[in-house]
PDB file of C-alpha atoms in Angstrom:
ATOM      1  CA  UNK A 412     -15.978  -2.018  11.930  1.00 66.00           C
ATOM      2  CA  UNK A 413     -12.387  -2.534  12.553  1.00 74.00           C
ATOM      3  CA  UNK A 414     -11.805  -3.853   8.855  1.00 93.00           C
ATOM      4  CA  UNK A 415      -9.096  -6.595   8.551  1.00 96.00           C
ATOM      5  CA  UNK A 416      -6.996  -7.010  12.154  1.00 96.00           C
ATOM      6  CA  UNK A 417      -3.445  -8.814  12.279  1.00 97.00           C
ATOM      7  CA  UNK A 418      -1.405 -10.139  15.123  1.00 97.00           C
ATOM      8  CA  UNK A 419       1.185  -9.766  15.855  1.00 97.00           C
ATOM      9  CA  UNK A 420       2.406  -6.367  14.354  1.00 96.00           C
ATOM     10  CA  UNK A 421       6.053  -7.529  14.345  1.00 96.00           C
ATOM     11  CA  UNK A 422       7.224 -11.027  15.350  1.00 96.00           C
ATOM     12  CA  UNK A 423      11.327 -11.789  15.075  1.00 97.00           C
ATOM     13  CA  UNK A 424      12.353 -15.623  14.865  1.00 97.00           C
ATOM     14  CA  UNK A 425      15.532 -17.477  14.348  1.00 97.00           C
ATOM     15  CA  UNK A 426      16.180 -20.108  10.961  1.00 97.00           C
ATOM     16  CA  UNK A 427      14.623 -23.082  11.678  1.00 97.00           C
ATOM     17  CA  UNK A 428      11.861 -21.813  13.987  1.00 98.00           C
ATOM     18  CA  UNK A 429       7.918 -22.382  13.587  1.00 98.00           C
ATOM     19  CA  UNK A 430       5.517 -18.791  13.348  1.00 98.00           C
ATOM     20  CA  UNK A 431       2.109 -18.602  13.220  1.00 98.00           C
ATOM     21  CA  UNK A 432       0.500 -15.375  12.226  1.00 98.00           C
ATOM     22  CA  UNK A 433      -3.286 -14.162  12.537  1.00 98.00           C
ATOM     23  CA  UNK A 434      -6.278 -12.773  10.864  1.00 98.00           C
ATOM     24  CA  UNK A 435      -9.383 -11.692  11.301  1.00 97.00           C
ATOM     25  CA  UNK A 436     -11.272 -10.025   8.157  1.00 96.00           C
ATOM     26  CA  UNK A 437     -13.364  -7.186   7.705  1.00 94.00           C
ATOM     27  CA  UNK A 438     -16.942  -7.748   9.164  1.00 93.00           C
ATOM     28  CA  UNK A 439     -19.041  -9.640   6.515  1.00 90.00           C
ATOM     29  CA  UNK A 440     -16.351 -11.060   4.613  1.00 91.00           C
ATOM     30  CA  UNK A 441     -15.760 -14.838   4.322  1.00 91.00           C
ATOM     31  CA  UNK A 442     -12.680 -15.002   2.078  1.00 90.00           C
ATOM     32  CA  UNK A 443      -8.865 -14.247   3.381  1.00 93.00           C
ATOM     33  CA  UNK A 444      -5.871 -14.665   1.064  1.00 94.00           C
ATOM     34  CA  UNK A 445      -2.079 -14.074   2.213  1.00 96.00           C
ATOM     35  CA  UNK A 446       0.363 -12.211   0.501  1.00 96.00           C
ATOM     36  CA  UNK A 447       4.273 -11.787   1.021  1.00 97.00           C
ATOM     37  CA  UNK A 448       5.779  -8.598   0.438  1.00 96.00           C
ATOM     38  CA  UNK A 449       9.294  -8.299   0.374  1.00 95.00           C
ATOM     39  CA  UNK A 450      11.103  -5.395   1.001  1.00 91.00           C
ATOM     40  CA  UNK A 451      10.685  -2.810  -2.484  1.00 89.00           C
ATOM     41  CA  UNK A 452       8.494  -5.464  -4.256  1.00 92.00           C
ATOM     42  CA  UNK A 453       4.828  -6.123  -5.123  1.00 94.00           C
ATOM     43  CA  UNK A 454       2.639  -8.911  -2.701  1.00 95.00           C
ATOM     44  CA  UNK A 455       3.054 -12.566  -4.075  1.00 95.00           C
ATOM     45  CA  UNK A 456      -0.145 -14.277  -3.332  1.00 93.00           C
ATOM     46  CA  UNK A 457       0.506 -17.255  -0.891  1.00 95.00           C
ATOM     47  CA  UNK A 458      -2.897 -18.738  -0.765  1.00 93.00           C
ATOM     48  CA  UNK A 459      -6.376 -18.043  -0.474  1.00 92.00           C
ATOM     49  CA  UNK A 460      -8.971 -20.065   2.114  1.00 93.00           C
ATOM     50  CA  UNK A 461     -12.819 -20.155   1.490  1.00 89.00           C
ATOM     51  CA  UNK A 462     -15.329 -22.546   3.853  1.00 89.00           C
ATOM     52  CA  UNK A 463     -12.011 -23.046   5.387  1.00 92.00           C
ATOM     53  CA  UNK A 464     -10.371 -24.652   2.908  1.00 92.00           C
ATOM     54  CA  UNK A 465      -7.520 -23.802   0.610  1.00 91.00           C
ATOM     55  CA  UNK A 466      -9.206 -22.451  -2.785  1.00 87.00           C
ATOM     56  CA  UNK A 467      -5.904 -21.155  -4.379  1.00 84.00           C
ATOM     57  CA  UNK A 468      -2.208 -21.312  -4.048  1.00 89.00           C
ATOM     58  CA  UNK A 469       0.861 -19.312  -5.430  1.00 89.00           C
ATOM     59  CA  UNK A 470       4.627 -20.826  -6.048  1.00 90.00           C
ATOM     60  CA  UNK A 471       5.523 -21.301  -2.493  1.00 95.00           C
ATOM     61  CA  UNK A 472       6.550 -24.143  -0.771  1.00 96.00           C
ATOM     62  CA  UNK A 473       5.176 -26.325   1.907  1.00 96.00           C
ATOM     63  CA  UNK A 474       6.681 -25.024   5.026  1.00 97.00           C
ATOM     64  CA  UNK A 475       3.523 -22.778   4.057  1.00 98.00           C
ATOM     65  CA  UNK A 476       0.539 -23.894   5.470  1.00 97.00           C
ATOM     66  CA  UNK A 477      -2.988 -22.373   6.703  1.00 97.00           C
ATOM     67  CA  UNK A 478      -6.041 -22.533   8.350  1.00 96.00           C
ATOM     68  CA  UNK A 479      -9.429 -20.917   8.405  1.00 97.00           C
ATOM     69  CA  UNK A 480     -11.516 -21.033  11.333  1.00 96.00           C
ATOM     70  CA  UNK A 481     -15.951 -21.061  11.279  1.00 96.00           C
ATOM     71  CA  UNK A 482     -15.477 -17.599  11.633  1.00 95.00           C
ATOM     72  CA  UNK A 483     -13.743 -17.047   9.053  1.00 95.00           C
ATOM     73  CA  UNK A 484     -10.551 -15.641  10.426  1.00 97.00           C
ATOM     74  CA  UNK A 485      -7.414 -17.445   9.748  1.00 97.00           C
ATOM     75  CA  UNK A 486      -3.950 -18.541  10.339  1.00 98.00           C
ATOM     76  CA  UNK A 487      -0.573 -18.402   8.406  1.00 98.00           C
ATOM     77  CA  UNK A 488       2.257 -20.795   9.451  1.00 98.00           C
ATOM     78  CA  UNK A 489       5.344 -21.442   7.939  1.00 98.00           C
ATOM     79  CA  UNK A 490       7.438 -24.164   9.042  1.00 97.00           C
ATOM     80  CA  UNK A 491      11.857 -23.928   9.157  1.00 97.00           C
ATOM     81  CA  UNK A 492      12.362 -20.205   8.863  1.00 98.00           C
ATOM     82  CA  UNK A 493      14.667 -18.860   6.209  1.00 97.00           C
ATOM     83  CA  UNK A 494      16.510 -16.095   5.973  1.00 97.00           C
ATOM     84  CA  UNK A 495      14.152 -15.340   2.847  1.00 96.00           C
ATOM     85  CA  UNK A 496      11.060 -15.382   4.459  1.00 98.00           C
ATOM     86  CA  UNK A 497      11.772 -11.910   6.223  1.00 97.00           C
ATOM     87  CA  UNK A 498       8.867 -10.189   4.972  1.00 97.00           C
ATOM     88  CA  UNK A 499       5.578  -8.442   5.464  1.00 97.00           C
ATOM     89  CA  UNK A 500       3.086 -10.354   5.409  1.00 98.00           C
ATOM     90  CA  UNK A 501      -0.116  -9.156   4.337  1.00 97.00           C
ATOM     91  CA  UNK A 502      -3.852 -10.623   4.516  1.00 97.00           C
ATOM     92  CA  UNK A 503      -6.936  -9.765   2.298  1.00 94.00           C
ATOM     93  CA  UNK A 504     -10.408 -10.509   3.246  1.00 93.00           C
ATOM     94  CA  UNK A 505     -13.465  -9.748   0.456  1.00 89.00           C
ATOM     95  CA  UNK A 506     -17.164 -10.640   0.373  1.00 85.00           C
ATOM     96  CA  UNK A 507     -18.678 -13.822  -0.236  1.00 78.00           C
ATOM     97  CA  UNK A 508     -18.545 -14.825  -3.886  1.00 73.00           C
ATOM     98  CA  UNK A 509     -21.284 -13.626  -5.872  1.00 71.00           C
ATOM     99  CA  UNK A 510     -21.888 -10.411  -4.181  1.00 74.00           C
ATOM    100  CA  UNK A 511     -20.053  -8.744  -7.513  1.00 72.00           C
ATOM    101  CA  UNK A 512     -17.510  -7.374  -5.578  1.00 76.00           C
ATOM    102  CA  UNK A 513     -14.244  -8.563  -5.672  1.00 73.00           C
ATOM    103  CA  UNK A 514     -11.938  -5.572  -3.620  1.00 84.00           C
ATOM    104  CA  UNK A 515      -9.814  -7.068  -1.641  1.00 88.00           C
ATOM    105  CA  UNK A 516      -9.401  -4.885   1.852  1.00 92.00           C
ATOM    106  CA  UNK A 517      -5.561  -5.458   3.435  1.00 95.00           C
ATOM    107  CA  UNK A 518      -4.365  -5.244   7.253  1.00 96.00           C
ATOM    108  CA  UNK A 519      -1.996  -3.590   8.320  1.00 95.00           C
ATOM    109  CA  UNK A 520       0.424  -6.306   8.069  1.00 96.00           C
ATOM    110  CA  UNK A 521       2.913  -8.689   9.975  1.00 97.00           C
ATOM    111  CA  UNK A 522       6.692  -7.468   9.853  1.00 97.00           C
ATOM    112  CA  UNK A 523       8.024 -11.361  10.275  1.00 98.00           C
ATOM    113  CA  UNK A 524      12.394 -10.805  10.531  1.00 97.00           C
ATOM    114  CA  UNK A 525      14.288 -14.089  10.496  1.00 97.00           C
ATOM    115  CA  UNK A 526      17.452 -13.963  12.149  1.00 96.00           C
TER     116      UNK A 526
ATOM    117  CA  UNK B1168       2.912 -19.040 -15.341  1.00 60.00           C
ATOM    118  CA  UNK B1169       1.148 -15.572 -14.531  1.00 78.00           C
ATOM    119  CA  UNK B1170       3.125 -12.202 -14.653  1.00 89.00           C
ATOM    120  CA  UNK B1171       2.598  -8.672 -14.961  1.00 95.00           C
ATOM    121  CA  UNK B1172       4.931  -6.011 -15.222  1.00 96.00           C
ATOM    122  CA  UNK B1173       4.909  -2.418 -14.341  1.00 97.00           C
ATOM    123  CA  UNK B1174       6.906   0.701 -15.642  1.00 97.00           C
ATOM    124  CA  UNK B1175       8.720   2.639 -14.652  1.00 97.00           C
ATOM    125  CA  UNK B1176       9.629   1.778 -11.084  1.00 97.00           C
ATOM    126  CA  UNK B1177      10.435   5.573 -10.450  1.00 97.00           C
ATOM    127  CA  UNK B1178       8.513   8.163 -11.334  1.00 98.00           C
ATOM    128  CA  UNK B1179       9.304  11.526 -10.275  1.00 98.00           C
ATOM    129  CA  UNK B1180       6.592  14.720 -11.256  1.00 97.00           C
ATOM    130  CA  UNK B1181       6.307  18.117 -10.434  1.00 98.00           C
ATOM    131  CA  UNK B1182       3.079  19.211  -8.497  1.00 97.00           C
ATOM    132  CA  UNK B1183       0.089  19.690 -10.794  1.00 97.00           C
ATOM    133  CA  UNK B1184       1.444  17.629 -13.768  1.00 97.00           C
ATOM    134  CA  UNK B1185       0.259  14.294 -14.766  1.00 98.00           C
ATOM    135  CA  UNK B1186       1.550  10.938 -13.968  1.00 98.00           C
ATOM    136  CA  UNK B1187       1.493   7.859 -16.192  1.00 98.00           C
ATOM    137  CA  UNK B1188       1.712   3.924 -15.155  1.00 98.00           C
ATOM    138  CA  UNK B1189       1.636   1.463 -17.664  1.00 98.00           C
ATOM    139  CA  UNK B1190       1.159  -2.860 -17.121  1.00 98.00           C
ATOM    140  CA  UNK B1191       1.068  -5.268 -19.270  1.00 97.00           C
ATOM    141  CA  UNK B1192      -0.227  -8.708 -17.782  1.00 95.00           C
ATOM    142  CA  UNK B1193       0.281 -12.302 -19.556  1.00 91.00           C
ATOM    143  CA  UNK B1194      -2.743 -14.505 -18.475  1.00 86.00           C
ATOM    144  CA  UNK B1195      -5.453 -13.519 -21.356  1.00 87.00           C
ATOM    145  CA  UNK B1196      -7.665 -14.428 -19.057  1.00 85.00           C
ATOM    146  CA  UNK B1197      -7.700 -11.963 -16.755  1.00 88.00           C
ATOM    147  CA  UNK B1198     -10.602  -9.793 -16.657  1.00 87.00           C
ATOM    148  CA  UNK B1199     -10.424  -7.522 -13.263  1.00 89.00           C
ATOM    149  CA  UNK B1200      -7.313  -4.997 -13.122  1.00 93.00           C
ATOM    150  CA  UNK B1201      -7.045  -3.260  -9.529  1.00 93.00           C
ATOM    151  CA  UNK B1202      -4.623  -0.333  -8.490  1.00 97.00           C
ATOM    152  CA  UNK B1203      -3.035  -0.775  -5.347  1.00 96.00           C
ATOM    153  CA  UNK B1204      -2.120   2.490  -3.299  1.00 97.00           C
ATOM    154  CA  UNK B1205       0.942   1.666  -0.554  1.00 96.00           C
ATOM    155  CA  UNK B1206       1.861   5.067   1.730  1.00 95.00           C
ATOM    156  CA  UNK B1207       5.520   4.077   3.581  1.00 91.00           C
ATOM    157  CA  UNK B1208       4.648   1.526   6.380  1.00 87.00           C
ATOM    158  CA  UNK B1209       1.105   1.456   5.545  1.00 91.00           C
ATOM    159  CA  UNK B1210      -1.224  -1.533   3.952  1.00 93.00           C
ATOM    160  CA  UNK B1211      -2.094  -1.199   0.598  1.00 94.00           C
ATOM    161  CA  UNK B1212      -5.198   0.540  -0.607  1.00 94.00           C
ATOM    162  CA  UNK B1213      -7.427   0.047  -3.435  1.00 94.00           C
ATOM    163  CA  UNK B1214      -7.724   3.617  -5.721  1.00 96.00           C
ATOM    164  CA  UNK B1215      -9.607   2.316  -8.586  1.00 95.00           C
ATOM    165  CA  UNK B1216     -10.363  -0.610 -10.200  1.00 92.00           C
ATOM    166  CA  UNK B1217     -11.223  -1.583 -14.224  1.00 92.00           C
ATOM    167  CA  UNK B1218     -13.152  -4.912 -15.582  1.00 87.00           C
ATOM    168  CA  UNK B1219     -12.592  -6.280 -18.981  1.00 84.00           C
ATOM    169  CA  UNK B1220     -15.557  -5.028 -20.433  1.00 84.00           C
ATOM    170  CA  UNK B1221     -15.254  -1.608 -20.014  1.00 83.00           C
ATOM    171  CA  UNK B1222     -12.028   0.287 -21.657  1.00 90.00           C
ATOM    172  CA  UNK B1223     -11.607   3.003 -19.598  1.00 94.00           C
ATOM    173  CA  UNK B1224     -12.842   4.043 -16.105  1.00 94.00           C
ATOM    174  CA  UNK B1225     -12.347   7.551 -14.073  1.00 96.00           C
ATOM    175  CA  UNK B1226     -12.857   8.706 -10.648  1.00 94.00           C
ATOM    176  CA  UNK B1227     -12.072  12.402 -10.166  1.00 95.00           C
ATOM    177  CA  UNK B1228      -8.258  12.954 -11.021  1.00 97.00           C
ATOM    178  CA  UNK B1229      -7.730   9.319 -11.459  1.00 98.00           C
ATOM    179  CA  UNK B1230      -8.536   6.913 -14.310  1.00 97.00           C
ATOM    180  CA  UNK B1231      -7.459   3.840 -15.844  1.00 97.00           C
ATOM    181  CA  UNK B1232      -7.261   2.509 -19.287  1.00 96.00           C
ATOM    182  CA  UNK B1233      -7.278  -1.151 -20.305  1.00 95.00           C
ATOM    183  CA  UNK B1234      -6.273  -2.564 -24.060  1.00 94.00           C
ATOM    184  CA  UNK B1235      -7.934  -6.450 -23.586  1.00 92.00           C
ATOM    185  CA  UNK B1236      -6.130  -7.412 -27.496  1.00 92.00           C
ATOM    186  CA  UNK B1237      -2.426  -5.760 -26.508  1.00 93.00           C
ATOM    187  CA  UNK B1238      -3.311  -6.893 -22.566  1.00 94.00           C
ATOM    188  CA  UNK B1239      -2.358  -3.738 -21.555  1.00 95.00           C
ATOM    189  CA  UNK B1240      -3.309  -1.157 -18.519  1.00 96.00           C
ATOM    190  CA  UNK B1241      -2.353   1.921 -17.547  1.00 98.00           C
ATOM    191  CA  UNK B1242      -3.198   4.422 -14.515  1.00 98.00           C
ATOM    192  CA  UNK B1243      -3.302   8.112 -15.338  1.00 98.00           C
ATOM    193  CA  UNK B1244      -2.785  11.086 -12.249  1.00 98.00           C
ATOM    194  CA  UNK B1245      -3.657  14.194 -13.355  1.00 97.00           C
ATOM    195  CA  UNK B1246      -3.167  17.228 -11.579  1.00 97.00           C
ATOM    196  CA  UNK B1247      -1.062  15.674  -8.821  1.00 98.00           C
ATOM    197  CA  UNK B1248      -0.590  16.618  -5.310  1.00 97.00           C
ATOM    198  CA  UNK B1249       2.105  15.665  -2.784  1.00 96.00           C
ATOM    199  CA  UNK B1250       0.190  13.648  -1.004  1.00 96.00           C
ATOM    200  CA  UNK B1251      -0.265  11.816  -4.270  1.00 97.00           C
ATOM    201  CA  UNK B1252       3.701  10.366  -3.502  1.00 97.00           C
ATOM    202  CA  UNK B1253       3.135   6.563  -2.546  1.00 97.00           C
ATOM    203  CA  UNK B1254       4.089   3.176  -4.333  1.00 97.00           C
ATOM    204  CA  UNK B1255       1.411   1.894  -6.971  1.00 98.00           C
ATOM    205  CA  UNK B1256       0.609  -1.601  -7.902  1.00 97.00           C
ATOM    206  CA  UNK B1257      -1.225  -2.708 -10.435  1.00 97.00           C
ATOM    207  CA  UNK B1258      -2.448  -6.243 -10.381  1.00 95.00           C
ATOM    208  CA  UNK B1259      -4.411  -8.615 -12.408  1.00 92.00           C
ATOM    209  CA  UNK B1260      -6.707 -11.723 -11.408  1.00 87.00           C
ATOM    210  CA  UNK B1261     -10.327 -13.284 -13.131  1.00 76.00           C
ATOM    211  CA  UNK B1262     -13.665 -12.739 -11.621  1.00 65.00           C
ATOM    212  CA  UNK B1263     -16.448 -13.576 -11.495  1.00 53.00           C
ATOM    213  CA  UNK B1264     -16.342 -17.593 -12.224  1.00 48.00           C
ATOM    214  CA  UNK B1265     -14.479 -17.975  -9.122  1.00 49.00           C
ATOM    215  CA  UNK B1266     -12.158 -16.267  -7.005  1.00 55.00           C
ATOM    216  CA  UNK B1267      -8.923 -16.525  -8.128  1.00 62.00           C
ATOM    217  CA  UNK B1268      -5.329 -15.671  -7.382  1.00 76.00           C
ATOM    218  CA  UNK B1269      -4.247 -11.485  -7.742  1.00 85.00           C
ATOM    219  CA  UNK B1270      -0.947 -10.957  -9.415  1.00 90.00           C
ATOM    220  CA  UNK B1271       0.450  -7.550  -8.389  1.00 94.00           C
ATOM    221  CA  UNK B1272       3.048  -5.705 -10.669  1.00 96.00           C
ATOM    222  CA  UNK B1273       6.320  -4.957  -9.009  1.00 96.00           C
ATOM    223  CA  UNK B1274       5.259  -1.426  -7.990  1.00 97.00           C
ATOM    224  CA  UNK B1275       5.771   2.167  -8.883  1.00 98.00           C
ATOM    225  CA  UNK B1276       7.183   4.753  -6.730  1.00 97.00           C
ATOM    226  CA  UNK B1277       5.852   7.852  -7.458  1.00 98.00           C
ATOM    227  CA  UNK B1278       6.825  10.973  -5.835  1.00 98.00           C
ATOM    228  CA  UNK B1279       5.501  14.407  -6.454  1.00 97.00           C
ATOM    229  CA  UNK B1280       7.549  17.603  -5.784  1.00 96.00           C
ATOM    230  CA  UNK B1281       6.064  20.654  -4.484  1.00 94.00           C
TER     231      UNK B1281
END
């Protein structure tokens, strides 16, 4: 089992641009949330997508958008880069609901710099 | 809205002493309490986690403490190791009603000095 994959590992765009980064979770899990982390601060949750739908969503704004796929793996775009969105960003898969266990599993991460 | 916050943001220890990282969270009803584990350039890594019905949990040099009425946590290293140095977040989200949101603390970094 690879656990959670991301692609790319480190993407560099200019303001205004379009990104789309990818996800594939840990075998077996059916839930992926995205996080931001900035550089020396904690992840802020983004979003989460269940049945491939948005369940949940943190304080950010709509240039944020997703997608989950039928196999669960997803998609994070964000729309007119900022120079604030220079980040890592991180996805989570976890089990289906009801299976008692909530831990969250992380990839490695996107390093996203806006130029 | 939902916060927690972490002290300190520095911790420095000497090898084989104990470390101490306290949260407090604000959403009373949060109920699950993970710690986070983040080596330099690597993803973060669950070390242990705590539910609201239990007040304190250990797994071998680790452990965690929860106070539900002060909405407190804290994670306690004891006998630390170098390889112990990493950033720590604590977090706080509710299960098991429905999957919701984690909030992570703002991070510790911990370093331990041979």
């Amino acid at each position: 089992d690879a656990g959670v994959t991301q692609s790319p590992t480190h993407l560099i765009k200019t303001r205004g641009q379009q990104v789309t980064l990818r996800c594939s979770p840990k075998s077996g899990h059916d839930t992926v949330s995205w996080y931001q982390q900035a550089l020396g601060q904690g992840p802020q949750f983004i979003f989460q997508y269940y049945e491939e739908e948005e369940r949940q969503r943190g304080n950010f704004p709509d240039r944020f958008s997703g997608h989950q796929f039928p196999n669960y793996s997803s998609e994070l775009n964000v729309n007119a880069l900022l120079l604030g969105d220079s980040a890592l960003y991180l996805c989570a898969s976890s089990e289906p609901f009801g299976t008692g266990n909530n831990e969250q599993f992380f990839g490695p991460g996107t390093r996203l710099t806006v130029l | 809205g939902e916060n927690v916050e972490q002290h300190p943001s520095t911790l420095s220890v000497q090898e084989g002493d104990s470390a101490v990282i306290k949260c407090t969270y604000s959403d009373s009803a949060s109920n699950y309490f993970p710690w986070y584990k983040q080596e330099l350039g690597k993803r973060p890594q669950l070390i242990i986690d705590i539910r609201s019905n239990v007040g304190e949990k250990k797994d071998q040099r680790i452990a965690v403490t929860l106070n539900k009425t002060a909405k407190h946590f804290s994670l306690h290293i004891t006998e630390t190791q170098p390889e112990d140095s990493a950033v720590y977040f604590c977090a706080a989200s509710f299960f098991p009603t429905s999957y919701d949101k984690v909030i992570f603390g703002p991070g510790t970094s911990l370093s331990v000095i041979p």
